[in-house]
Every structure is written in structure tokens, then in C-alpha cells.
PDB file of C-alpha atoms in Angstrom:
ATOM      1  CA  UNK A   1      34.921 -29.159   3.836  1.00 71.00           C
ATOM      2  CA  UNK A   2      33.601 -26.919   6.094  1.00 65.00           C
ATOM      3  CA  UNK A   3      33.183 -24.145   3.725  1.00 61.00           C
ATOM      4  CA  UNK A   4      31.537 -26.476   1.061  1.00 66.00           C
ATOM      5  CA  UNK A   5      29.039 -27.463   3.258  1.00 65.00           C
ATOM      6  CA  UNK A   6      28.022 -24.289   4.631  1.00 59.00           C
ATOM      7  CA  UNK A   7      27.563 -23.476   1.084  1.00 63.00           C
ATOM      8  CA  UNK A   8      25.313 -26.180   0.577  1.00 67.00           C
ATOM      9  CA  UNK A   9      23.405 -26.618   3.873  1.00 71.00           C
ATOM     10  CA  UNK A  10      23.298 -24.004   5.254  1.00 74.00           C
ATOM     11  CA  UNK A  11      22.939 -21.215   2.271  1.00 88.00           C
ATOM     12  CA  UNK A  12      21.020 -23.575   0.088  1.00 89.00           C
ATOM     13  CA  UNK A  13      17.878 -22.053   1.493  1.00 93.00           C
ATOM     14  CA  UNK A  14      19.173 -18.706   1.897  1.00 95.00           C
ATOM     15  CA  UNK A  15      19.735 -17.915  -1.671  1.00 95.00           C
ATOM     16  CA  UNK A  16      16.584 -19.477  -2.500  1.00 96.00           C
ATOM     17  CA  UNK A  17      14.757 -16.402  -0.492  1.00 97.00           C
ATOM     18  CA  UNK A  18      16.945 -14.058  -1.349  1.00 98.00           C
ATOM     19  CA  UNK A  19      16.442 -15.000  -5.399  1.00 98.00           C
ATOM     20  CA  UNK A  20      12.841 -14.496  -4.426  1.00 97.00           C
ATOM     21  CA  UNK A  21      12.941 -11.430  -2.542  1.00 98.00           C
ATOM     22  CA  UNK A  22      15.018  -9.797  -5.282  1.00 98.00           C
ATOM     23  CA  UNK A  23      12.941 -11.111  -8.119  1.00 97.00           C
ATOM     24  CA  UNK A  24      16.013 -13.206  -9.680  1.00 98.00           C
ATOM     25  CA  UNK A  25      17.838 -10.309  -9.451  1.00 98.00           C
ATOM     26  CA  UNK A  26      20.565 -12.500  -7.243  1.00 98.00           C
ATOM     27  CA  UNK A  27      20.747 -15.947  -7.480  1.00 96.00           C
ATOM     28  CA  UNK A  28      22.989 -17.378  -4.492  1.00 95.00           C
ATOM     29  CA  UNK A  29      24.499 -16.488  -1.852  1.00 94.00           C
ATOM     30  CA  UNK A  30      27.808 -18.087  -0.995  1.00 89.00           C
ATOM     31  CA  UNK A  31      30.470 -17.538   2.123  1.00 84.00           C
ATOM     32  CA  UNK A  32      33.471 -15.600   1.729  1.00 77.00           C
ATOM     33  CA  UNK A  33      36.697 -16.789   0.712  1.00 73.00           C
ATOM     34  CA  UNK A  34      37.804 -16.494   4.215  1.00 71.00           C
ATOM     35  CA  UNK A  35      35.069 -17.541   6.658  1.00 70.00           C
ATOM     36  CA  UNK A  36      36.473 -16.095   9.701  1.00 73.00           C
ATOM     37  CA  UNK A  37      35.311 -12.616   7.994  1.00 74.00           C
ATOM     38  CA  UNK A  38      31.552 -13.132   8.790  1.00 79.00           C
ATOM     39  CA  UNK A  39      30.516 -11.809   5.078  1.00 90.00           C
ATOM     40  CA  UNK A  40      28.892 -12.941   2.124  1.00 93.00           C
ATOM     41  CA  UNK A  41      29.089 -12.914  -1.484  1.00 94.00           C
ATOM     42  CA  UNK A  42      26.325 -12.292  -3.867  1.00 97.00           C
ATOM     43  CA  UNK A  43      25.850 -13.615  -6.981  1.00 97.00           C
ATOM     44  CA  UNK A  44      23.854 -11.646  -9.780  1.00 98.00           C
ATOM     45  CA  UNK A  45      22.032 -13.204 -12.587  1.00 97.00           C
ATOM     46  CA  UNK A  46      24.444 -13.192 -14.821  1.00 98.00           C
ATOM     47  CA  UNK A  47      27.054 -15.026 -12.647  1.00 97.00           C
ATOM     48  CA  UNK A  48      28.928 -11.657 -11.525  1.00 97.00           C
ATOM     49  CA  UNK A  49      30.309 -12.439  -7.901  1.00 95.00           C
ATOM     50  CA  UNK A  50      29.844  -9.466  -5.716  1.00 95.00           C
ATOM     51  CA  UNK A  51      32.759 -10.280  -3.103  1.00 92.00           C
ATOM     52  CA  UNK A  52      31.457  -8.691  -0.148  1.00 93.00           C
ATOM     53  CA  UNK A  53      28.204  -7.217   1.314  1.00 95.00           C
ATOM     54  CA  UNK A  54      29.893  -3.863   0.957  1.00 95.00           C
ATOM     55  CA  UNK A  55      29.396  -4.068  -2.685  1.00 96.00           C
ATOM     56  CA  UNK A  56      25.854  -3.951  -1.940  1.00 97.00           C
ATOM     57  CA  UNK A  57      23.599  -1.466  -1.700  1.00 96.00           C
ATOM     58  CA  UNK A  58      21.809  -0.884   2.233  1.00 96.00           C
ATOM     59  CA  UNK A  59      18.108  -2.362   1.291  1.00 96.00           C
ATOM     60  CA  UNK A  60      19.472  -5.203  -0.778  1.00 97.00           C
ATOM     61  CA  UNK A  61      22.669  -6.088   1.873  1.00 97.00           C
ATOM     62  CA  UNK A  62      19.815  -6.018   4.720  1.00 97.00           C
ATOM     63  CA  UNK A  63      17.504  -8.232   2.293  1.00 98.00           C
ATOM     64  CA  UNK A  64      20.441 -10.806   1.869  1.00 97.00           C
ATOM     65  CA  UNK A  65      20.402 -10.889   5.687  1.00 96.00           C
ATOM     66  CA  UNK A  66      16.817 -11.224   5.803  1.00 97.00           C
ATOM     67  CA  UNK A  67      17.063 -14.167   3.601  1.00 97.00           C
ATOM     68  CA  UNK A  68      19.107 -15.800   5.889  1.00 94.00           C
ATOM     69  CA  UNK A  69      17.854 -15.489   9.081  1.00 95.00           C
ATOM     70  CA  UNK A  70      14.581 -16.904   7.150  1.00 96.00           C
ATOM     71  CA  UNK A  71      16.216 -19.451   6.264  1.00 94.00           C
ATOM     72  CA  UNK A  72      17.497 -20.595   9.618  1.00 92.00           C
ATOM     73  CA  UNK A  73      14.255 -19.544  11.204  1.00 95.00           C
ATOM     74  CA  UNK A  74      12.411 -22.606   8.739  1.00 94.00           C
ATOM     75  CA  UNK A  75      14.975 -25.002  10.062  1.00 91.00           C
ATOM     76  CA  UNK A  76      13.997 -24.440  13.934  1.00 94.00           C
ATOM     77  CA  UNK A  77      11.560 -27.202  15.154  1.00 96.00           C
ATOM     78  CA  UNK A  78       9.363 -27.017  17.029  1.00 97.00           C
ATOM     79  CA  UNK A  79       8.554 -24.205  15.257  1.00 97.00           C
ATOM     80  CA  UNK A  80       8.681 -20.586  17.130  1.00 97.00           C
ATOM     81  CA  UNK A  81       6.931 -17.511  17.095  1.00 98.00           C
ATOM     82  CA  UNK A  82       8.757 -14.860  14.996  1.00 98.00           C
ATOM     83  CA  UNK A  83       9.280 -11.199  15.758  1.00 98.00           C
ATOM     84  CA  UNK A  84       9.843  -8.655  13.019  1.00 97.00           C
ATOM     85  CA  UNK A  85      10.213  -5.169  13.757  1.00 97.00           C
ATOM     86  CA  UNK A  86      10.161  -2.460  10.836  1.00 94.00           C
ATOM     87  CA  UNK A  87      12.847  -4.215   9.179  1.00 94.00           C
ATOM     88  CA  UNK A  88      11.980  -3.649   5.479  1.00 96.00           C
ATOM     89  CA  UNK A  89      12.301   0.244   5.639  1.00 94.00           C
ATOM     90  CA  UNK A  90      14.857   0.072   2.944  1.00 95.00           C
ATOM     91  CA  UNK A  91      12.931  -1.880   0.663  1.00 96.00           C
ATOM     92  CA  UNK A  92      11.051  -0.278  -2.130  1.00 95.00           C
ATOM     93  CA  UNK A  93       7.776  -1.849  -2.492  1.00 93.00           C
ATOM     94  CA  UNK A  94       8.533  -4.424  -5.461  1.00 95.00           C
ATOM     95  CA  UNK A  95      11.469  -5.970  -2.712  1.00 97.00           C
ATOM     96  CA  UNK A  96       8.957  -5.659  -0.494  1.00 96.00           C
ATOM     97  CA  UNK A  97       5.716  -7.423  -2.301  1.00 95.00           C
ATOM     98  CA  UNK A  98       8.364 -10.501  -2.325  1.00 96.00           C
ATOM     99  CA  UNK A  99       8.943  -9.974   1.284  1.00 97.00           C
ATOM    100  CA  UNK A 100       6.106 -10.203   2.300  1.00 96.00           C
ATOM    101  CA  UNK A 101       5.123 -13.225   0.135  1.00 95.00           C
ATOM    102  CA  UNK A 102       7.835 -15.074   1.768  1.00 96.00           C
ATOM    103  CA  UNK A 103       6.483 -13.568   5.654  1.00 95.00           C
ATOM    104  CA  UNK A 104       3.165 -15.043   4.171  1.00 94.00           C
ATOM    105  CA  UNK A 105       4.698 -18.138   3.393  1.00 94.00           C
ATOM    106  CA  UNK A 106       5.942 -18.409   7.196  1.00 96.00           C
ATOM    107  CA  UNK A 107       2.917 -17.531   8.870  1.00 94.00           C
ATOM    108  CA  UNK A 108       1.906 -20.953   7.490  1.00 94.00           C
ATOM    109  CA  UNK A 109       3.986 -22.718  10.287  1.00 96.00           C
ATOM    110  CA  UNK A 110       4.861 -20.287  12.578  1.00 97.00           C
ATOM    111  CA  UNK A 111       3.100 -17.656  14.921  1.00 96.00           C
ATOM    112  CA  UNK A 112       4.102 -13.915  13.003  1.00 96.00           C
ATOM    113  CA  UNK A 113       4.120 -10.590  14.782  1.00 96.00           C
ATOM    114  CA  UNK A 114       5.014  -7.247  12.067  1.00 96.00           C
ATOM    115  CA  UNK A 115       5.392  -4.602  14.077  1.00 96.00           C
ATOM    116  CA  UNK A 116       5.662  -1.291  12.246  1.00 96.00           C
ATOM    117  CA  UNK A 117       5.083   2.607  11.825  1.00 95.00           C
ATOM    118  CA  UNK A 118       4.844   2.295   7.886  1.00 95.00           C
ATOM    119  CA  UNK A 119       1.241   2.207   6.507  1.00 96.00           C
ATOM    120  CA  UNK A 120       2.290   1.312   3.566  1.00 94.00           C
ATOM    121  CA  UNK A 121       3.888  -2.122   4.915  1.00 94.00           C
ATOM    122  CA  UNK A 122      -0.179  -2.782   6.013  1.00 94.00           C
ATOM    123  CA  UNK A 123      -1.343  -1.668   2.848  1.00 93.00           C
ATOM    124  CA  UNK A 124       0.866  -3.983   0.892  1.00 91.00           C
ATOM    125  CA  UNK A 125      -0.278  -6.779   3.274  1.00 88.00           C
ATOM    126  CA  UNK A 126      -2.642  -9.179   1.882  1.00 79.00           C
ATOM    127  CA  UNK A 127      -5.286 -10.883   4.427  1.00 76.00           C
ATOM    128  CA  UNK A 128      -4.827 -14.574   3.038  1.00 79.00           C
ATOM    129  CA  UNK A 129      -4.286 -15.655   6.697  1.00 81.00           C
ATOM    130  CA  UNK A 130      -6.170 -14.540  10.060  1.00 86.00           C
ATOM    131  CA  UNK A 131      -4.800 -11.355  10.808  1.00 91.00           C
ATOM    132  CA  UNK A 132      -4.960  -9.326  14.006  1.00 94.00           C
ATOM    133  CA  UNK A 133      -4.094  -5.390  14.399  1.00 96.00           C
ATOM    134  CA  UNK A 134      -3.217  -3.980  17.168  1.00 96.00           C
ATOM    135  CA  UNK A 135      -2.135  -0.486  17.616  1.00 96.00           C
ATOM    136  CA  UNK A 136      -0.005   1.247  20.370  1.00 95.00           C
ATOM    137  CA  UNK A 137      -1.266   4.977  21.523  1.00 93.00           C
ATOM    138  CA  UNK A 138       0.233   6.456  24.481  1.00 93.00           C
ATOM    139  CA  UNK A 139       1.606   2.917  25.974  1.00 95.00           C
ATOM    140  CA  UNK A 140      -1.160   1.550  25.325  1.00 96.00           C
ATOM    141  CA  UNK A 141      -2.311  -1.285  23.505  1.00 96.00           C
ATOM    142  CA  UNK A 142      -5.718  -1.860  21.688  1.00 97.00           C
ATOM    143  CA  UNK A 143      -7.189  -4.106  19.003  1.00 98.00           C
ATOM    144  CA  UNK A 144      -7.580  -2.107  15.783  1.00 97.00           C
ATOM    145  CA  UNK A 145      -9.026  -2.467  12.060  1.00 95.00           C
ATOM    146  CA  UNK A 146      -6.690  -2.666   9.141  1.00 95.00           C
ATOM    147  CA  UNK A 147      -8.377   0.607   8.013  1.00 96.00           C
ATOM    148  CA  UNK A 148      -8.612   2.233  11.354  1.00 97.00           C
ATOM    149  CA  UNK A 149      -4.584   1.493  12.415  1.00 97.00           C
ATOM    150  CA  UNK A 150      -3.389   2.939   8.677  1.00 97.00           C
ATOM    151  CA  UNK A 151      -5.708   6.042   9.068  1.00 97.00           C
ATOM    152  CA  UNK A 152      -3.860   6.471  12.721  1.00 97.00           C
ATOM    153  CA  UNK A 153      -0.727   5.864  11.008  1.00 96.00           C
ATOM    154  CA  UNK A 154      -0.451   8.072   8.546  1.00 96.00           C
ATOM    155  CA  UNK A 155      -2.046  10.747  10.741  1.00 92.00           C
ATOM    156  CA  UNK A 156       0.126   9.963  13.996  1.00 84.00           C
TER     157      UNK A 156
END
């Protein structure tokens, strides 16, 4: 019972974002045989099960993960600010295009701080939302242009 509802409460969501974030690549996420293991199984398009996040390669096991601690995040009420800190490094920009739509999709209820090194994760950010940039230069903090912080970030 436990199992079956986990599956549908509590992943329900989950594989929603992660079917988005991969493009339809995946299409669910489900719990492992034996919960006690703390993994998760994958299912592809085409209804292959992969048994265990091992199967998996490092960008798309960390976007399963993502998807699920989205997932939880949208469930929290009142809703919370949310913290995410250079954690699509392994995602080539098509995986991360979908990220971000769904980090767009957030911001639409909840307070979102990206913190990141990567220009490229601020050039693939679209300004659909009010957007602040801040950059950090010798421990210290100070508002910045989009243009201005990926010029100092690709020159830093």
C-alpha cells in the first residue's frame, strides 16, 4: 500500500518534471522494488524499466533528482524561497532549456535565487519575470547587468 501510493502521490509530479526536463525522453519515475534501498527506477519512452539510478547516466540521474525535489518543493505551502546552486552543470543545454522552463515555472509562486559560475546558464535564461543580478568579486556583493555579470564571468 505504501509503495502504491508513493507511486502515485508522491512521484505523480515527479515524473511529470522529469518527462519535461528530458523532453519525453523518460516518462515516470517509480520506487524500487525494495523501498528501503532509497533508489528509483526510470522508465523510457518505450516502456523499458531502468531498475536503478545506476543505470543512468550522471546529468540525467541528477535531473531525475531534480525532478523530485521540484516536485516536493510545489507541494510546500506557504510557499518558500528556493535556493539553487550550480546544479545543472551536467546538463547539456537542450536538458537545460527544459530546466529552466520548469525554474521559470516556479518563480511564479516562489521567491528563486540561481546562483552560478556558468555564463551560459544566464545566457540561456529568459527575462519573462523580474530578474535581479548580482555578482560576487572578492567577498563582495554588488548589483550587476545581465550583460555586465556574463562579461565578468567568462573573463573571471
Amino acid at each position: 500500500t505504501f509503495v502504491q501510493q508513493t507511486k502515485d502521490k508522491l512521484l505523480s509530479g515527479a515524473s511529470k518534471y522529469f518527462r519535461e526536463i528530458t523532453g519525453g525522453e523518460y516518462k515516470a519515475i517509480l520506487p524500487p522494488e525494495n523501498i528501503i534501498e532509497g533508489d528509483f527506477q526510470a522508465i523510457l519512452r518505450d516502456g523499458t524499466i531502468q531498475d536503478s539510478t545506476e543505470l543512468l547516466s550522471r546529468g540525467t540521474t541528477e535531473q531525475l533528482f531534480l525532478a523530485i525535489r521540484l516536485s516536493r518543493i510545489r507541494e510546500i505551502h506557504p510557499p518558500l524561497p528556493v535556493i539553487i546552486d550550480d546544479s545543472f552543470v551536467n546538463f547539456d543545454d537542450f536538458h537545460l532549456v527544459e530546466t529552466l522552463n520548469l525554474v521559470n515555472e516556479l518563480a511564479n509562486t516562489n521567491q528563486v535565487f540561481l546562483l552560478t559560475c556558468h555564463p551560459n546558464l544566464i545566457e540561456l535564461c529568459t527575462e519573462d519575470k523580474p530578474v535581479q543580478y548580482w555578482k560576487l568579486e572578492k567577498g563582495r556583493f554588488s548589483k550587476s547587468t545581465r550583460e555586465d555579470l556574463i562579461r565578468y564571468l567568462r573573463f573571471s
